Short mmCIF file of C-alpha atoms in Angstrom, two decimals:
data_model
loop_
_atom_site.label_atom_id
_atom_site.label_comp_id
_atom_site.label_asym_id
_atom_site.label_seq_id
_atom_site.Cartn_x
_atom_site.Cartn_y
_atom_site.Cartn_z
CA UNK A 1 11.91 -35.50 23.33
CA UNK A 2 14.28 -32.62 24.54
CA UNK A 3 15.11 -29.73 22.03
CA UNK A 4 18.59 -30.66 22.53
CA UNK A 5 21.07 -32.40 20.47
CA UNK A 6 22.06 -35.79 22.23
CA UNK A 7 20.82 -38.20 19.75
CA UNK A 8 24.66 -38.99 19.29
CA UNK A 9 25.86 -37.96 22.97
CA UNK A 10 26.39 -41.66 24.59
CA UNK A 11 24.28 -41.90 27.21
CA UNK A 12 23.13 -45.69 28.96
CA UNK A 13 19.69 -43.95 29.43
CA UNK A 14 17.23 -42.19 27.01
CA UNK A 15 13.60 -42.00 28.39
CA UNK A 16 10.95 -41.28 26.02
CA UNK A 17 9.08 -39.21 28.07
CA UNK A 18 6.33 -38.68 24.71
CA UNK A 19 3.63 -41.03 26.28
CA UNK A 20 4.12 -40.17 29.79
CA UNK A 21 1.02 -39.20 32.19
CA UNK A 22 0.60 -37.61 35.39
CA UNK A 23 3.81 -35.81 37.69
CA UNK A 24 6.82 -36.14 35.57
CA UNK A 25 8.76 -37.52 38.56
CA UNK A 26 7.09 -40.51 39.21
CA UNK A 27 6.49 -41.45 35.16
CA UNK A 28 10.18 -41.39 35.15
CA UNK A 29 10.49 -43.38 38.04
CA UNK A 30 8.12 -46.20 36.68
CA UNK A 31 10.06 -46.05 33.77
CA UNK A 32 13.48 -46.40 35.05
CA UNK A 33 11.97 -49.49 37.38
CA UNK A 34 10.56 -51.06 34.14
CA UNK A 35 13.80 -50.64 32.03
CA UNK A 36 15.72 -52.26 35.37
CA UNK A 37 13.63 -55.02 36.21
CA UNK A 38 12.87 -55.99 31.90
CA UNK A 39 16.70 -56.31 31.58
CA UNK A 40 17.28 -53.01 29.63
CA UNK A 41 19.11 -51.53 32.31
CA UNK A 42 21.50 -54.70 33.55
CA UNK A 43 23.03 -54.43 37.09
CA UNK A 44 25.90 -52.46 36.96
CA UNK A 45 24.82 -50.14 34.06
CA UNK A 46 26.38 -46.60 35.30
CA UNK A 47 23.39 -44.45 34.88
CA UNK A 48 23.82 -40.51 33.30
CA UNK A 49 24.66 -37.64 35.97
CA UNK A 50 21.64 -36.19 36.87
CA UNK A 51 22.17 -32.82 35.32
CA UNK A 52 23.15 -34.48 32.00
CA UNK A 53 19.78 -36.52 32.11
CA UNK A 54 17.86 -33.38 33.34
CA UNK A 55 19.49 -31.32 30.32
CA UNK A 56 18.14 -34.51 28.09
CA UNK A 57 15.01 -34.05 28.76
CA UNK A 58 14.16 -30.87 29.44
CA UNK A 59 13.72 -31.10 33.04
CA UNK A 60 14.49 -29.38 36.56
CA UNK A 61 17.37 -30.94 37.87
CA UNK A 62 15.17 -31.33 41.44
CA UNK A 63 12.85 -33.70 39.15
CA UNK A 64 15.99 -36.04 38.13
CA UNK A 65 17.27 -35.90 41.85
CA UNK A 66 13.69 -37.35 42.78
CA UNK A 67 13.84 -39.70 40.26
CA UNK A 68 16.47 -41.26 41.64
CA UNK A 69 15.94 -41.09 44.64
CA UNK A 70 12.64 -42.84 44.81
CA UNK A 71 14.45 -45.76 42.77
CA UNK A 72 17.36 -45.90 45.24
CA UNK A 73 14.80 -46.49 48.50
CA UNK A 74 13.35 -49.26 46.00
CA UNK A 75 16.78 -51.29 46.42
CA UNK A 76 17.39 -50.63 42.59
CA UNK A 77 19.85 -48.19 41.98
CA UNK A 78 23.41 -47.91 44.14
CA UNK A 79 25.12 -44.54 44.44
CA UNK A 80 28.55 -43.50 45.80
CA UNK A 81 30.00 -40.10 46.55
CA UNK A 82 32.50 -39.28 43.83
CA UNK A 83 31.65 -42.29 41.70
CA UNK A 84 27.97 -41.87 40.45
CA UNK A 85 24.97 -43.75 40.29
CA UNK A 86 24.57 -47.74 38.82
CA UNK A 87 21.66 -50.41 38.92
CA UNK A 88 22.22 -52.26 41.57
CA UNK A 89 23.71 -55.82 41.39
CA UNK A 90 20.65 -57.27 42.82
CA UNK A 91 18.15 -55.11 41.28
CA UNK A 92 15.82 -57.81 39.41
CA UNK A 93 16.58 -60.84 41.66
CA UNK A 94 14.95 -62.32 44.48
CA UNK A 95 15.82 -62.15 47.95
CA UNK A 96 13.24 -63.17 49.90
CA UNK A 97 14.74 -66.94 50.36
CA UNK A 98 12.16 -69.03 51.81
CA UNK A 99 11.56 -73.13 51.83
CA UNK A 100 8.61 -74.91 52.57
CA UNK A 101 7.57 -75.41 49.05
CA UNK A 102 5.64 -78.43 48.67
CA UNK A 103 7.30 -79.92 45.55
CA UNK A 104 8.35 -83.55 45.77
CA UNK A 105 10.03 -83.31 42.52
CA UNK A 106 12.71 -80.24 43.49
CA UNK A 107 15.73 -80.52 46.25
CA UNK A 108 15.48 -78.40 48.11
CA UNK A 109 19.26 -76.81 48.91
CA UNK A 110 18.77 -73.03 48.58
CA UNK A 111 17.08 -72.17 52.05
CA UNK A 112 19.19 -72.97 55.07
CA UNK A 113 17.01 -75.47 57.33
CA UNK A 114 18.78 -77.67 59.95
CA UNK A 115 17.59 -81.30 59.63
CA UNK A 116 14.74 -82.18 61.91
CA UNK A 117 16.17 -85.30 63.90
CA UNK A 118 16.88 -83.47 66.71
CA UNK A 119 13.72 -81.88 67.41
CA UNK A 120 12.91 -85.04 68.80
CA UNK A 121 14.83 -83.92 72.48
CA UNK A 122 13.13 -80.06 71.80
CA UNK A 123 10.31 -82.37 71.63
CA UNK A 124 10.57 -84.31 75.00
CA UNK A 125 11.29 -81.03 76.83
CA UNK A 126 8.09 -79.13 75.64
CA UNK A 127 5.83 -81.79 76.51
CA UNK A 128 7.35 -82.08 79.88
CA UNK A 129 6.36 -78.67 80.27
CA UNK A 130 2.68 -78.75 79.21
CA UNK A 131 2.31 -81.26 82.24
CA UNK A 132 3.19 -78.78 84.88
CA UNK A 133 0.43 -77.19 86.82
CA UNK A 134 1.38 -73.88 85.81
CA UNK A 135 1.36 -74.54 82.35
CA UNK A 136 -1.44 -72.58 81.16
CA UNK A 137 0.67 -69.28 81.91
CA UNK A 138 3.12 -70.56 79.30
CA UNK A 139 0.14 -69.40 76.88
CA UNK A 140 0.08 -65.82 78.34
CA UNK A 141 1.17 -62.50 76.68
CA UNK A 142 4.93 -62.08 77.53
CA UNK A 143 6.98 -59.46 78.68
CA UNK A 144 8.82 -57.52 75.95
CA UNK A 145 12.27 -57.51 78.25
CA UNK A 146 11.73 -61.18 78.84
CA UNK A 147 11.64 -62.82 82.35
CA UNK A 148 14.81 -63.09 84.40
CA UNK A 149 14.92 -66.88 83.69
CA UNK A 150 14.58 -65.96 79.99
CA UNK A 151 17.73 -63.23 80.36
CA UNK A 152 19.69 -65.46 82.76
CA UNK A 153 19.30 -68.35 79.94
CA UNK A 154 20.87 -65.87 77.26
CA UNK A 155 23.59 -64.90 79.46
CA UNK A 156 24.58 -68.96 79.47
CA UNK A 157 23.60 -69.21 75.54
CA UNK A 158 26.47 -65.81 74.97
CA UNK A 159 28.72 -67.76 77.50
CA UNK A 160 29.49 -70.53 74.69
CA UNK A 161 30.20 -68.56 72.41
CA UNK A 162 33.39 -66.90 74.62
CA UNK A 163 31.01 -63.85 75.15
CA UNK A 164 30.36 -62.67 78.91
CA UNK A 165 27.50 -60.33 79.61
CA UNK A 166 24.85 -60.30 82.19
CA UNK A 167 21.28 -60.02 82.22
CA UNK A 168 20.62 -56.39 82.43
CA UNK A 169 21.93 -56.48 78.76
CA UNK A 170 20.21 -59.46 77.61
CA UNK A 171 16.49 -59.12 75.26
CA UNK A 172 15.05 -62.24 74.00
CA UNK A 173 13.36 -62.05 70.64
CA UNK A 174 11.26 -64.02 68.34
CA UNK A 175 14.21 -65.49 66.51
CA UNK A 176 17.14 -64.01 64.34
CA UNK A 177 15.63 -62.38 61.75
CA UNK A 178 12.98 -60.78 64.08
CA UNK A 179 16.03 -59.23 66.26
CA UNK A 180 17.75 -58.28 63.04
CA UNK A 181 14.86 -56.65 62.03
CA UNK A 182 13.87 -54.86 65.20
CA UNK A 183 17.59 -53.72 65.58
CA UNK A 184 17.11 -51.88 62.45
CA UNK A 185 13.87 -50.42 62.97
CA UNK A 186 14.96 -49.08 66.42
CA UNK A 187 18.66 -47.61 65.42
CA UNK A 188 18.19 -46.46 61.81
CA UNK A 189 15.92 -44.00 59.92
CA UNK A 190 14.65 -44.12 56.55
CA UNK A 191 17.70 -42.66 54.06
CA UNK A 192 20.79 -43.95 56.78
CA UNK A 193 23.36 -45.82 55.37
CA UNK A 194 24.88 -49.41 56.64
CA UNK A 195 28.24 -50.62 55.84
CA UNK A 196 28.38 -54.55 54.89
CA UNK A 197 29.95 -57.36 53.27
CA UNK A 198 29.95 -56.57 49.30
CA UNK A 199 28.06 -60.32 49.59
CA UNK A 200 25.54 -60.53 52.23
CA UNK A 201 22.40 -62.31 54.16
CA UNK A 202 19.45 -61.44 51.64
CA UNK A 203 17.43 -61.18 55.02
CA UNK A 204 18.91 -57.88 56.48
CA UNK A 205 18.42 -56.41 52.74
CA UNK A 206 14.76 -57.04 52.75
CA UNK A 207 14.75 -55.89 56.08
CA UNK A 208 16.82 -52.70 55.19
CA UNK A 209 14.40 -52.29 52.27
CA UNK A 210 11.42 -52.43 54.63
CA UNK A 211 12.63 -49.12 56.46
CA UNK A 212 13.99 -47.56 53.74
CA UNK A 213 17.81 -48.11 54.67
CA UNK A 214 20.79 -48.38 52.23
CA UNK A 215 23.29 -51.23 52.67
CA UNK A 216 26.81 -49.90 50.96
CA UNK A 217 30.09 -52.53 50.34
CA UNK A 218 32.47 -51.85 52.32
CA UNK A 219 35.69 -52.46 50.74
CA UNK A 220 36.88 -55.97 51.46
CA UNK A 221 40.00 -58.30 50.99
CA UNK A 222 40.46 -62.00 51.26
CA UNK A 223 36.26 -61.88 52.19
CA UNK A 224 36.80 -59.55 55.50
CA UNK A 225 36.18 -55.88 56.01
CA UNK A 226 39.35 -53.26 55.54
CA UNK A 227 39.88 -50.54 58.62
CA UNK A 228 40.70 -48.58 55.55
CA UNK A 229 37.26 -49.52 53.86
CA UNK A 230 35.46 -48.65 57.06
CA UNK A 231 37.20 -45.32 57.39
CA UNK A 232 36.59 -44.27 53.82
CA UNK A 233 32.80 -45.39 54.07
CA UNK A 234 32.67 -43.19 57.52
CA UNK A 235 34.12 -39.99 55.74
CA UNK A 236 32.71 -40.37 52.32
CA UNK A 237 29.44 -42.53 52.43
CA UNK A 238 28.42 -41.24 56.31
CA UNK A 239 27.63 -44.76 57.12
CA UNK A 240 25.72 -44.55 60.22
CA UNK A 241 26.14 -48.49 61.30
CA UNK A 242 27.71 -51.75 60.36
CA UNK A 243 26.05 -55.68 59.73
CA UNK A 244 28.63 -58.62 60.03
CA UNK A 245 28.04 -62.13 60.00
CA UNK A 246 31.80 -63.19 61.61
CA UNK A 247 31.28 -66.84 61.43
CA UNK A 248 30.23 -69.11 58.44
CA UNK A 249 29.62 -65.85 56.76
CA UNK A 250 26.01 -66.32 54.67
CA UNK A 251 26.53 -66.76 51.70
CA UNK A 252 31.09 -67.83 51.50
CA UNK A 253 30.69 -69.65 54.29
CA UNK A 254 34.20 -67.37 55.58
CA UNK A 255 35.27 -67.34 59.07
CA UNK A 256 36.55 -63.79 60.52
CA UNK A 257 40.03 -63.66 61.62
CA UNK A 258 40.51 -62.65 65.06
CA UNK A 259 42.73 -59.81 64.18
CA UNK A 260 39.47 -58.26 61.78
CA UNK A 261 36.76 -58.70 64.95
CA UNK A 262 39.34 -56.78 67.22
CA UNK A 263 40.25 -54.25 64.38
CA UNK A 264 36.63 -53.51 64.15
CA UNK A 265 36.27 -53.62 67.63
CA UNK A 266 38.67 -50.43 67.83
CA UNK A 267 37.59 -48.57 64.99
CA UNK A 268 34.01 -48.98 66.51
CA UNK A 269 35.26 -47.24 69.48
CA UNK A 270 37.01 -44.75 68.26
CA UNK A 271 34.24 -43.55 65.63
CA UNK A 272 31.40 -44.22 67.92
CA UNK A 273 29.78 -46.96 65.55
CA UNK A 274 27.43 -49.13 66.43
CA UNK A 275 27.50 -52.80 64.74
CA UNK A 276 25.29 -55.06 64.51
CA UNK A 277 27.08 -58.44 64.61
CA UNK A 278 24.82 -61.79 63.40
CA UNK A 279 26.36 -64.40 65.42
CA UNK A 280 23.73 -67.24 64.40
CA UNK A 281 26.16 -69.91 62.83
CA UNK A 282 29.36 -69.18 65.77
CA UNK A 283 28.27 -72.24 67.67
CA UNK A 284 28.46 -74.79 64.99
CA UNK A 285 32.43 -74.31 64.60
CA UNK A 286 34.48 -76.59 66.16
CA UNK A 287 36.41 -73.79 68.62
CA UNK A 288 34.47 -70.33 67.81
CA UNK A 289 36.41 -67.11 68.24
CA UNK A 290 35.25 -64.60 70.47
CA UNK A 291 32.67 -62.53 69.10
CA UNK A 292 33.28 -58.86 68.54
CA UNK A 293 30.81 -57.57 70.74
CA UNK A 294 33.39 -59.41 73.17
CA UNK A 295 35.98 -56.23 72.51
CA UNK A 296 33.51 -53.53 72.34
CA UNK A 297 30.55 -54.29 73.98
CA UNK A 298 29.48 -50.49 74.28
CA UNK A 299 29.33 -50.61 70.63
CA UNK A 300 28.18 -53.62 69.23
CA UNK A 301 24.56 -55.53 69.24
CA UNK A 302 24.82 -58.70 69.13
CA UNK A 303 22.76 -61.56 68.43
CA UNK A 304 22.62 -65.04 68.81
CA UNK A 305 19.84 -67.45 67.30
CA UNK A 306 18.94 -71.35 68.33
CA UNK A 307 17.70 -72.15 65.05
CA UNK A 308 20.76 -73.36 63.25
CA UNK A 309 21.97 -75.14 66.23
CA UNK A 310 18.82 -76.63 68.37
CA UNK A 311 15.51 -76.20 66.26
CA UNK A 312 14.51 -73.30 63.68
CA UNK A 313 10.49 -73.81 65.02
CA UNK A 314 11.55 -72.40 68.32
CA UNK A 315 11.81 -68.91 67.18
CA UNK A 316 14.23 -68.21 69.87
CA UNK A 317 17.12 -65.21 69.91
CA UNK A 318 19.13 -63.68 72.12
CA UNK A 319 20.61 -59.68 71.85
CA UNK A 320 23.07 -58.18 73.88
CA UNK A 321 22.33 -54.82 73.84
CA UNK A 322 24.40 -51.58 74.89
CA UNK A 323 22.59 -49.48 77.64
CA UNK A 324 22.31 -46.80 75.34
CA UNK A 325 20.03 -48.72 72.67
CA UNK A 326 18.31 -50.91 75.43
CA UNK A 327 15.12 -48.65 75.57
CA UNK A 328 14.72 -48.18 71.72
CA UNK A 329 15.06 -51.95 71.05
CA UNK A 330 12.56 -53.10 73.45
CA UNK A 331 10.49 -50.71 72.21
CA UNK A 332 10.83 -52.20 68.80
CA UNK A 333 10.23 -55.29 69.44
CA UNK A 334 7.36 -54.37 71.43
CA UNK A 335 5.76 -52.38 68.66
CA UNK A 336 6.21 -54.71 66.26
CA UNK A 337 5.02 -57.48 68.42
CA UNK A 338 7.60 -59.50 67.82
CA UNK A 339 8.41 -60.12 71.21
CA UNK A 340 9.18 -63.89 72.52
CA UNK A 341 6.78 -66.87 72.62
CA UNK A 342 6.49 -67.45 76.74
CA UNK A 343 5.90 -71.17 75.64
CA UNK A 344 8.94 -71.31 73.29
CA UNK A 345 11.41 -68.93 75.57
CA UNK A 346 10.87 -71.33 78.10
CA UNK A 347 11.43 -74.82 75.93
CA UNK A 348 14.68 -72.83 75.38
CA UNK A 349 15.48 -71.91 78.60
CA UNK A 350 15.28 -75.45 79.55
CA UNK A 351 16.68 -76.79 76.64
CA UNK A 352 20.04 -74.41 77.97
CA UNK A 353 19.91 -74.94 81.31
CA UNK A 354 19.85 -78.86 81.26
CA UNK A 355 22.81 -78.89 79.05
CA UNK A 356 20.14 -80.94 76.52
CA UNK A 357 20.93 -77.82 73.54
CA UNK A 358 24.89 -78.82 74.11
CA UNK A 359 24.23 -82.12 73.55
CA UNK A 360 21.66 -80.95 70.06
CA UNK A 361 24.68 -78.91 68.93
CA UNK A 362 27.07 -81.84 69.40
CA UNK A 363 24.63 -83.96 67.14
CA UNK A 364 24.12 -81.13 64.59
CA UNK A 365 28.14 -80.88 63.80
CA UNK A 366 28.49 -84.36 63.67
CA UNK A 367 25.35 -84.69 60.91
CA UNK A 368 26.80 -81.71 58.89
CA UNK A 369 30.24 -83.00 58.77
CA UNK A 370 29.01 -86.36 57.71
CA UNK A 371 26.99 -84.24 54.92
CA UNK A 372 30.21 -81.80 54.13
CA UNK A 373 32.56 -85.32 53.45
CA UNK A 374 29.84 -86.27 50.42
CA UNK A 375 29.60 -82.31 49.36
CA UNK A 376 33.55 -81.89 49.10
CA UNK A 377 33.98 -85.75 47.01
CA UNK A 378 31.43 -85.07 44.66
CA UNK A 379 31.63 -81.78 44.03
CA UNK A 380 35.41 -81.10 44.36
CA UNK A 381 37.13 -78.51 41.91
CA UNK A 382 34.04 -76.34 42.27
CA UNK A 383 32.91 -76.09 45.87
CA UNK A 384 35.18 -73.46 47.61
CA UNK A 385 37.29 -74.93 50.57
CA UNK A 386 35.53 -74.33 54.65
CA UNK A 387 35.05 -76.23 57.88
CA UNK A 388 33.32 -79.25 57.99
CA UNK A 389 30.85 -77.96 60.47
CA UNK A 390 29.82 -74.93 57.72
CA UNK A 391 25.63 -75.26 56.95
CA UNK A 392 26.09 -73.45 53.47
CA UNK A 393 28.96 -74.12 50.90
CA UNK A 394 30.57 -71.82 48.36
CA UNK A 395 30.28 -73.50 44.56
CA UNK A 396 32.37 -71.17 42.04
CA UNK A 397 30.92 -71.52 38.44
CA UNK A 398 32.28 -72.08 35.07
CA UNK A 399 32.39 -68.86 33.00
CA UNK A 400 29.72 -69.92 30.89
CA UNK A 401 27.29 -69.33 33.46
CA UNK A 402 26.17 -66.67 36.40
CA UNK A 403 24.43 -67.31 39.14
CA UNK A 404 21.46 -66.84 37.94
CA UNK A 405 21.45 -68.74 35.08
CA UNK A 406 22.69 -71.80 37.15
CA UNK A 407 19.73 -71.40 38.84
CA UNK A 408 17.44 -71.37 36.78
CA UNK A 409 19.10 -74.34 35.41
CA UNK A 410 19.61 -76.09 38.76
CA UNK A 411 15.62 -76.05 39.23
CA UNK A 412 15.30 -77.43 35.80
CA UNK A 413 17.38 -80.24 37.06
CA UNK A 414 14.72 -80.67 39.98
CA UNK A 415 17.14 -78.99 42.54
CA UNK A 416 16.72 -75.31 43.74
CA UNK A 417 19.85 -73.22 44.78
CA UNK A 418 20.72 -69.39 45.16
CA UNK A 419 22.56 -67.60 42.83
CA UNK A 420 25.00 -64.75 43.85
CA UNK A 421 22.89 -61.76 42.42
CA UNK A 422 20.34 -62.55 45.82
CA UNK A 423 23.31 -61.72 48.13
CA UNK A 424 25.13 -59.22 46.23
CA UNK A 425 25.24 -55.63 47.07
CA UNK A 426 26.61 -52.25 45.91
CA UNK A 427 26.32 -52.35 41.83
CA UNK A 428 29.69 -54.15 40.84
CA UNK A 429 28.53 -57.24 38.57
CA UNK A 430 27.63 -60.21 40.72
CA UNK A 431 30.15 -63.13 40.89
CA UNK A 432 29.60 -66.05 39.72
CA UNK A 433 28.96 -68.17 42.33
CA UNK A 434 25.70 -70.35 43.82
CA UNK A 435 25.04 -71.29 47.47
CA UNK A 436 23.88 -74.23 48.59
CA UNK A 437 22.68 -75.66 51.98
CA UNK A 438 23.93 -78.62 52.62
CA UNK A 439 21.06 -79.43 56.10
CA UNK A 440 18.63 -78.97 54.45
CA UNK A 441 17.86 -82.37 52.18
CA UNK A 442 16.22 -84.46 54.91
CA UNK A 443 18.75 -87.04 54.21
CA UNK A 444 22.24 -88.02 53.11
CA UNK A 445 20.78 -90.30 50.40
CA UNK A 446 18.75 -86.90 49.42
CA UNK A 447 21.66 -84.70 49.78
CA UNK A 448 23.39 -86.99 47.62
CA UNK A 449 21.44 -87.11 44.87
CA UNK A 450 21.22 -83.48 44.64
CA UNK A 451 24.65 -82.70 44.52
CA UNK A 452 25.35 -85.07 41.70
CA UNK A 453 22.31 -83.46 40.02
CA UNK A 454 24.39 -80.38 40.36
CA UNK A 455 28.19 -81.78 39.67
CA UNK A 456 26.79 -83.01 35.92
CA UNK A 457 25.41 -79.66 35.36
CA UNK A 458 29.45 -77.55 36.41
CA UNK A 459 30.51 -80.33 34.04
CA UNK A 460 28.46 -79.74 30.89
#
């Protein structure tokens, strides 16, 4: 313990350092991580300045600095210039959000999973294909760049969604996340900071995580990004890059106003900023607003995903990519070998060119608004208001509860949902809110039992 006096100074951390083996630094560290994840530390605890915790224990201030540091790339502690360091909001919860658990006795309405009655068509088309003389090639290596059939089939795929590129711009890629994931590997380095919705896709944090990138809340109002916030996290946070999800935004389900893609759009321009915009839900609204890779194309990455609107098991995305970042992505995805299925790029490519996906996406809205009528009876008063064609609702909780605690109690109810902590980022306390999916029961009479499950449990 330190020789000097703070055993009445009010500090929210006092390491006993008494027991402690090895390089001070990384004892620290472990303990830090151990207070965080047991609960001692609770998100949003404002941590001590690092000269007043160095001072505490006797330390060099470098050793503190280190401390911290190696806790921030771990996703558990937040910092901003000016306003100090806190646990993050999402230090001890999970966001890795997979399904495919095999439990008959849970619902399953926290991982987003279109239902499968279309993949009968994505069915038809594939083995069409594998009767083809050629068809062995389909089980080939493929090219990184993707084939101009591939390219010319994301230039179409774009086209729907009011976006107009060509296919010296286009990269196919093993689905969403694998673009998402390659983007960020090819643009970023370890310790670069991304601006993003204070509530976000859990994906792009793992993903962030992975590389050792920072995702920082950019200051919001009425659920979209501020030109002011942007500005202030350009000067103040350096902020290297921006991720937006502009339509059914994962997890409020909030759809961008035009004015706040162009707005971006300019300030991307002006600043020289690239953005990565996640366009994988813009095709299940009913009239989808231009994307805003559509006003700044030089600036902005975009990509678009079939698995929410034709059939996850494709593993089929398309990227528009800037010439500048053309090279580095392809070179990502190469190294990571996460380049396209030939076999599955060109079930797509048919799928698109036949007009047989517009017809899957016409079936897909229809199914969730059936789905969205049963969510917004039953669990009206608590499920925030959206479009009927929205995959994931919005469910605001009684005070008694966060999100986490409904989940836990959700489960015990037999059906699993995600609490806000999993999507929440900076270190302001999470809200307390749940998301739900409402494709993912493989029925209505599934779907319906679930959400009742859920409606008794808002209403104890």
């Amino acid at each position: 313990m330190s020789v000097n006096s703070f055993e009445n100074y009010p500090m929210s951390w006092k390491p006993d350092l008494s027991n402690i083996r090895g390089p001070k630094y990384i004892a620290l560290a472990e303990l830090l991580e151990d207070d965080i994840k047991s609960g001692k530390l609770k998100a949003g605890t404002k941590l001590p300045p690092q000269r007043e915790l160095a001072d505490f224990l006797d330390l060099n201030l470098s050793t503190i600095s280190k401390v911290y540091k190696l806790c921030e790339q771990k996703g558990l502690l937040s910092a901003s210039v000016g306003n100090g360091t806190y646990v993050s909001s999402d230090a001890d919860a999970e966001t890795v959000l997979l399904c495919g658990k095999e439990d008959s006795h849970i619902i399953e309405m926290g991982a987003i999973v279109p239902f499968v009655t279309s993949n009968l068509k994505v069915r038809q088309y594939t083995e069409s294909l594998m009767k083809k003389p050629d068809a062995l090639n389909l089980f080939s290596y493929g090219i990184p760049e993707g084939t101009k059939r591939q390219r010319k089939a994301g230039v179409t795929w774009l086209q729907k969604s009011g976006f107009y590129t060509d296919i010296e711009h286009i990269v196919p890629a093993a689905g969403g996340q694998n673009a998402l994931t390659a983007a960020l590997g090819a643009f970023f380095e370890s310790g670069d900071k991304i601006g993003t919705e204070p509530m976000t896709y859990p994906g792009v944090k793992t993903a962030a995580k992975l590389f050792g990138i920072h995702l920082l809340p950019v200051r919001s109002y009425n659920n979209e990004m501020t030109e002011e916030g942007i500005r202030y996290a350009l000067q103040n946070e350096n902020i290297k890059g921006l991720y937006v999800i502009p339509d059914y935004q994962n997890p409020t389900a909030h759809i961008m106003s035009l004015e706040t893609r162009k707005m971006i759009a300019r300030v991307a321009d002006e600043e020289n900023l690239l953005v990565i915009e996640d366009g994988i839900n813009n095709l299940l609204e009913k009239d989808p607003m231009p994307p805003i890779a559509s006003f700044a194309p030089e600036q902005v990455v975009y990509i678009s995903s079939l698995s929410k609107t034709v059939s996850p098991g494709l593993r089929t995305a398309f990227i528009h990519v800037p010439d500048k970042f053309h090279e580095k992505l392809v070179t990502a995805l190469y190294s990571m070998n996460i380049s396209i299925s030939p076999l599955l790029a060109t079930v797509s490519a048919a799928l698109i060119e036949d007009g047989a996906a517009d017809e899957i996406i016409a079936e897909r809205k229809k199914g969730i608004m059936e789905r969205n009528l049963i969510v917004n009876r039953i669990l009206d008063g608590f499920v925030m208001s959206s479009e009927l064609t929205a995959p994931l609702r919005y469910i605001q909780l009684p005070q008694y509860f966060t999100g986490k605690s409904f989940e836990i109690c959700a489960k015990q109810a037999g059906v699993e949902v995600y609490g806000a902590e999993r999507f929440s980022v900076g270190n302001k306390v999470p809200e307390k809110t749940v998301r739900i999916s409402v494709t993912t029961p493989p029925s209505v009479e599934v779907l319906t039992d679930g959400v009742e499950r859920l409606r008794k449990l808002l209403q104890m």
